[in-house]
Short mmCIF file of C-alpha atoms in Angstrom, two decimals:
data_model
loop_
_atom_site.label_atom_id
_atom_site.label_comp_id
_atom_site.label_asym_id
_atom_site.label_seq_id
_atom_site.Cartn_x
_atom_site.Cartn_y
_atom_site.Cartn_z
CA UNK A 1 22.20 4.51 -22.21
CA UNK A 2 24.38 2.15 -20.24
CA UNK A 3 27.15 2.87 -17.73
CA UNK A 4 29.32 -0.07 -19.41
CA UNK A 5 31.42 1.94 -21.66
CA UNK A 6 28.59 4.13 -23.04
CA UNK A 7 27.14 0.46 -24.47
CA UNK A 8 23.55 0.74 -24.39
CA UNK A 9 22.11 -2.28 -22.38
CA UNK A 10 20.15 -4.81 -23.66
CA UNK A 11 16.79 -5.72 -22.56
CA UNK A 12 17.90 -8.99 -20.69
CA UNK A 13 20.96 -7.51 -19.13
CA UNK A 14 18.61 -4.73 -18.01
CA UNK A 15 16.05 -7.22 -16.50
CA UNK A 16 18.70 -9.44 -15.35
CA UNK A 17 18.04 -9.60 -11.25
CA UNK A 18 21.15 -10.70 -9.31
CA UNK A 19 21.19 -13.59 -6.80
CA UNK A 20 18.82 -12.47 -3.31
CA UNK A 21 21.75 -13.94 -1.76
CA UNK A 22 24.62 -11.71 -2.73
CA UNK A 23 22.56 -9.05 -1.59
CA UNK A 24 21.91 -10.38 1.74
CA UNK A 25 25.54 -11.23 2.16
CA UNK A 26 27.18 -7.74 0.63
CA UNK A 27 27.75 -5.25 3.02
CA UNK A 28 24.83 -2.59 4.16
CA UNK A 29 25.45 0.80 1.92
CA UNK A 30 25.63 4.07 3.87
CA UNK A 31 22.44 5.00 2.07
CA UNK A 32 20.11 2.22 3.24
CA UNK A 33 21.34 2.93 6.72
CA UNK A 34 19.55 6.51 6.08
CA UNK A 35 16.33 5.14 4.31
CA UNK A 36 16.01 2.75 7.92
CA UNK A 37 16.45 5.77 9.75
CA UNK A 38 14.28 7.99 7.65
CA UNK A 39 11.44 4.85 8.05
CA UNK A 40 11.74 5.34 11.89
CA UNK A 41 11.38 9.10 12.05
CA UNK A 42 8.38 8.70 9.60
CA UNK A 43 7.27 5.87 12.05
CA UNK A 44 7.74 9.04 15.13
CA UNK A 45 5.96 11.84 13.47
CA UNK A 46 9.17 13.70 12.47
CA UNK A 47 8.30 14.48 8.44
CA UNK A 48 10.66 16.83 7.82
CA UNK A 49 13.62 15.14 9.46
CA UNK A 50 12.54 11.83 7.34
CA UNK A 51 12.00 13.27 3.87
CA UNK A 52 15.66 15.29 4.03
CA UNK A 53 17.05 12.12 4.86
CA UNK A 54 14.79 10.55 1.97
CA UNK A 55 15.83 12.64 -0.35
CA UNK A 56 19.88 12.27 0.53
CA UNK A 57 19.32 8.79 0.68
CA UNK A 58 17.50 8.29 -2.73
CA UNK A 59 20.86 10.82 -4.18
CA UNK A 60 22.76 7.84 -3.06
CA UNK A 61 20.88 4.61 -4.20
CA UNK A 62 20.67 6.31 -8.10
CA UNK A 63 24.45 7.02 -8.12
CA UNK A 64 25.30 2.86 -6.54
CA UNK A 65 22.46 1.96 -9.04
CA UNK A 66 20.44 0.27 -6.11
CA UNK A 67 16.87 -0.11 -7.59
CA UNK A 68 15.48 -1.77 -4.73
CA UNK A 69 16.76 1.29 -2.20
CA UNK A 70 15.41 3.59 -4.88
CA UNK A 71 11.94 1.80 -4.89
CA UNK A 72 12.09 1.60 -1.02
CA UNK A 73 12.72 5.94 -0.76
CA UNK A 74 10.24 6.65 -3.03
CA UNK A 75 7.77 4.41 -1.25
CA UNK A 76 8.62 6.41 1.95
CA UNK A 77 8.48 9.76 -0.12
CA UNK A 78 4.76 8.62 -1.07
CA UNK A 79 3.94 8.10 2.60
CA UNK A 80 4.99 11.39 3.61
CA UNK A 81 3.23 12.90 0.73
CA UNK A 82 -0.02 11.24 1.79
CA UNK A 83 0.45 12.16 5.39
CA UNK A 84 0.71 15.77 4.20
CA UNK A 85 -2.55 15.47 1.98
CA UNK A 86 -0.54 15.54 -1.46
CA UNK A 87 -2.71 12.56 -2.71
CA UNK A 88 -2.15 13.35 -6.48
CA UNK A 89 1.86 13.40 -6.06
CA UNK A 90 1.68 10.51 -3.50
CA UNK A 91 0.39 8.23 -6.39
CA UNK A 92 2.61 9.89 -8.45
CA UNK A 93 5.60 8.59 -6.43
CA UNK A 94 4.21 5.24 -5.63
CA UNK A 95 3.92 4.15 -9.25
CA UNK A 96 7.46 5.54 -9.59
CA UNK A 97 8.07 3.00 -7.15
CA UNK A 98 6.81 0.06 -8.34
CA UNK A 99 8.80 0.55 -11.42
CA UNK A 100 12.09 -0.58 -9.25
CA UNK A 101 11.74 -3.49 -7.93
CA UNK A 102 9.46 -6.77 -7.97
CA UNK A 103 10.36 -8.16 -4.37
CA UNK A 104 7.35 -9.59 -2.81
CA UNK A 105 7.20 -8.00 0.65
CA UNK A 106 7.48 -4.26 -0.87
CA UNK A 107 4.96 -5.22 -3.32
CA UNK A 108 2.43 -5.95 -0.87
CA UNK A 109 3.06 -2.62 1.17
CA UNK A 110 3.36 -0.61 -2.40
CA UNK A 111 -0.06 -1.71 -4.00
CA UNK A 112 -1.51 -1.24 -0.30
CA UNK A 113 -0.53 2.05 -0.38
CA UNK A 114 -1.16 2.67 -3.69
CA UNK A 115 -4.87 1.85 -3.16
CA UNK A 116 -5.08 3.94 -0.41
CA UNK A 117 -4.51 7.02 -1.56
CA UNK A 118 -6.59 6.20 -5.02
CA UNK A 119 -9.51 5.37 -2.91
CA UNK A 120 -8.31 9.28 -0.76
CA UNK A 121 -8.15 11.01 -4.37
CA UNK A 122 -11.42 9.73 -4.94
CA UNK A 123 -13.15 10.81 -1.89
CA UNK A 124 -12.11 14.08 -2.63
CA UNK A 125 -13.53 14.74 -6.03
CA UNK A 126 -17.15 16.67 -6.20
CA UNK A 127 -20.00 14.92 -7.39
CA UNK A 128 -22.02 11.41 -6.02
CA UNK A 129 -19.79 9.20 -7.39
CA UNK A 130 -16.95 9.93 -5.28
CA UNK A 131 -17.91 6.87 -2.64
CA UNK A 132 -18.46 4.20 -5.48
CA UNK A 133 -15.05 5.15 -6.96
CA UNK A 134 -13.35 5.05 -3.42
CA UNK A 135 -14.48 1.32 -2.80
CA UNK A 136 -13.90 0.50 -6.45
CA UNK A 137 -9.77 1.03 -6.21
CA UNK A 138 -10.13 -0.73 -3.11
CA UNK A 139 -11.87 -3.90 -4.09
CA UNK A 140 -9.79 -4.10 -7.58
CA UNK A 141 -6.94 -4.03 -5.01
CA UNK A 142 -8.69 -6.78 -3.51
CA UNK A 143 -9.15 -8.78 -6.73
CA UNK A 144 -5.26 -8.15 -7.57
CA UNK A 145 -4.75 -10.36 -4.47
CA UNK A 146 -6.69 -12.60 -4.40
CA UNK A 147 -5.75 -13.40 -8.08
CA UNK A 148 -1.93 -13.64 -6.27
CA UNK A 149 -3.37 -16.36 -3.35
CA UNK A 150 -5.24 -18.28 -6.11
CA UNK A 151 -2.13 -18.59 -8.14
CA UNK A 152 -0.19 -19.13 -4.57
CA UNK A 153 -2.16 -20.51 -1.82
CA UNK A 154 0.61 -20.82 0.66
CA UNK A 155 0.79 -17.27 1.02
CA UNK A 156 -2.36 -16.95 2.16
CA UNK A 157 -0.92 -15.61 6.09
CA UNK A 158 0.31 -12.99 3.69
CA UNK A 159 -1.96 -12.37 1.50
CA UNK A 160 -5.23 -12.96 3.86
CA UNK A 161 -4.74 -9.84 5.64
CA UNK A 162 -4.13 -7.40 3.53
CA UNK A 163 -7.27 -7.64 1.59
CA UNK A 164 -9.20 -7.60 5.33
CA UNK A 165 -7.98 -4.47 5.25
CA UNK A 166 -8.76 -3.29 2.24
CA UNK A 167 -12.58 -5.11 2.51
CA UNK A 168 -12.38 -3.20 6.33
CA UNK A 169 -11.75 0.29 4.67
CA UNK A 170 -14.42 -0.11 1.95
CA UNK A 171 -16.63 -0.98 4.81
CA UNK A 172 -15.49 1.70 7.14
CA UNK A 173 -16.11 4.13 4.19
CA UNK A 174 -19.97 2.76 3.38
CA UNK A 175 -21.07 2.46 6.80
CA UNK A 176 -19.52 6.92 7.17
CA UNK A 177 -21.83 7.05 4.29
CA UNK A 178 -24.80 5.05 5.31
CA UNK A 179 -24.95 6.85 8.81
CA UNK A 180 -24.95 10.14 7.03
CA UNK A 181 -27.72 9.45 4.10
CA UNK A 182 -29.59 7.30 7.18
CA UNK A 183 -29.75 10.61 9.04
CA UNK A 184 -31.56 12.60 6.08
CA UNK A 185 -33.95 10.45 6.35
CA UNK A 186 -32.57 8.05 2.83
CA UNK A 187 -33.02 5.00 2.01
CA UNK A 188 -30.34 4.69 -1.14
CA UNK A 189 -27.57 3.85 1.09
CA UNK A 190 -28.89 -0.12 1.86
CA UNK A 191 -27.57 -1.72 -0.76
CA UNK A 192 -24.07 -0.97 -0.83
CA UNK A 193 -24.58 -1.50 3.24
CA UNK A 194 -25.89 -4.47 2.92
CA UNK A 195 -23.03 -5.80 0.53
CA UNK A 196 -20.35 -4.16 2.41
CA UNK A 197 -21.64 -5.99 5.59
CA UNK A 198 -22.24 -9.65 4.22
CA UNK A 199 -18.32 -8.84 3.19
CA UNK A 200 -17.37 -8.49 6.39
CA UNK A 201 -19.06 -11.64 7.29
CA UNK A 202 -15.89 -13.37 4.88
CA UNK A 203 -13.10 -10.88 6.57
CA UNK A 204 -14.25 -12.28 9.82
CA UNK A 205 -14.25 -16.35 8.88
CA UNK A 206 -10.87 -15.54 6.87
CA UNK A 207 -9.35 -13.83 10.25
CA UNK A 208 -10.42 -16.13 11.76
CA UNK A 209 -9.19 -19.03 9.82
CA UNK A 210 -5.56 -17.76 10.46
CA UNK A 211 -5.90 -17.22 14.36
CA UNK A 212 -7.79 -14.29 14.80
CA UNK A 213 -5.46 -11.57 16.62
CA UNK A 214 -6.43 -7.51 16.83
CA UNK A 215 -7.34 -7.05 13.26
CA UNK A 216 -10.03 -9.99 14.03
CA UNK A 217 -11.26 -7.76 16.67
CA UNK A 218 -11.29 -4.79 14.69
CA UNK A 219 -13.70 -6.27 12.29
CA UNK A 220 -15.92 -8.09 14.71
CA UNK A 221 -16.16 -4.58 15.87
CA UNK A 222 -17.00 -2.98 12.43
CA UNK A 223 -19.68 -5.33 11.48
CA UNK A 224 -21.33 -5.14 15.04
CA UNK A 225 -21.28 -1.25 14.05
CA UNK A 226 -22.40 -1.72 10.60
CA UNK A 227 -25.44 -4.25 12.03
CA UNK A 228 -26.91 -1.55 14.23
CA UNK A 229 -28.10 0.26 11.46
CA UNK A 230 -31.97 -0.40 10.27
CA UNK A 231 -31.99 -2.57 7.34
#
């Protein structure tokens, strides 16, 4: 029900987004002063100082009806969450997220995250699959943005690096994976190796494309890693 005289809203007054300038111009809100705070204890280790301020701060964005500070808390809350294992409720509060706002830049970080701790929940259920499923959030992840820079090619400084990183952790994960089954004595593990590396081969040329920099490094480093192993 709507807060306009008990009228319920329609569906284009609810979807209606306001002007990005009237935001940038209206004056900062108590409560988004505490979700930047909360972001830079988070950002120095202090958890319990950043979720109480979290949690006052999200109080405050529901009541002013700020959708975009409510996305931006729970987005925090999921971080914390993750940071203190809670990979099923992280999720949780990520998708709650989503559901607040549309604006680019959190997108990116939310469906990051999002993947992340998907690919985390999967690691940690029992049985052989638990790998496959791991890389397989993280490369439909992938696909979601790449189907964003085919649609938009200028953002490709955006877009570019964030699926590095999610082709880096798939490849991170594999190559944990192929040094352990490599060790037994296996031999199942060279496929998905040998995939995982030709895919860094791409992260590498697509780095470097946009200037290289220390994620470049970092996956010049991972493929040298993953070519040491025995084909």
């Amino acid at each position: 029900q709507g807060l306009d005289g008990g009228r319920t809203q329609s569906a284009a007054e609810r979807n209606a987004k306001p002007d990005p300038w009237i935001r940038i111009l209206r004056p900062v809100q108590e409560h988004e002063v505490w979700v930047r705070q909360a972001e830079a204890k988070y950002l120095e280790g202090d958890s319990k100082k950043a979720k109480q301020m979290l949690t006052r701060a999200l109080k405050y964005a529901k009541s002013n009806e700020d959708e975009l500070g409510e996305g931006q808390c729970l987005h925090l809350l999921s971080k914390l969450a993750g940071l203190e294992g809670h990979t099923s409720h992280a999720i949780q509060l990520e998708l709650e997220a989503q559901a607040y706002t549309n604006v680019f830049e959190f997108w990116c970080e939310s469906c990051t995250h999002l993947a992340d701790m998907m690919a985390q929940e999967a690691l940690t259920v029992f049985g052989g699959h638990s790998l496959d499923d791991a890389t397989s959030v993280l490369a439909s992840a992938d696909d979601t943005f790449g189907q964003v820079l085919k649609d938009k090619p200028n953002l490709a400084n955006d877009i570019t690096p964030l699926r590095a990183a999610l082709r880096m952790k798939a490849a991170a994960l594999t190559l944990s994976n192929s040094v352990r089954q490599n060790s037994m004595g296996s031999s199942l593990w060279q496929k998905a190796h040998a995939e995982h590396r030709a895919a860094m081969d791409g992260v590498c040329e697509e780095l470097s494309a946009l200037g290289g920099g220390q994620q470049l490094v970092q996956a010049l480093l991972l493929r040298c890693q993953m070519s040491e192993l025995p084909a």
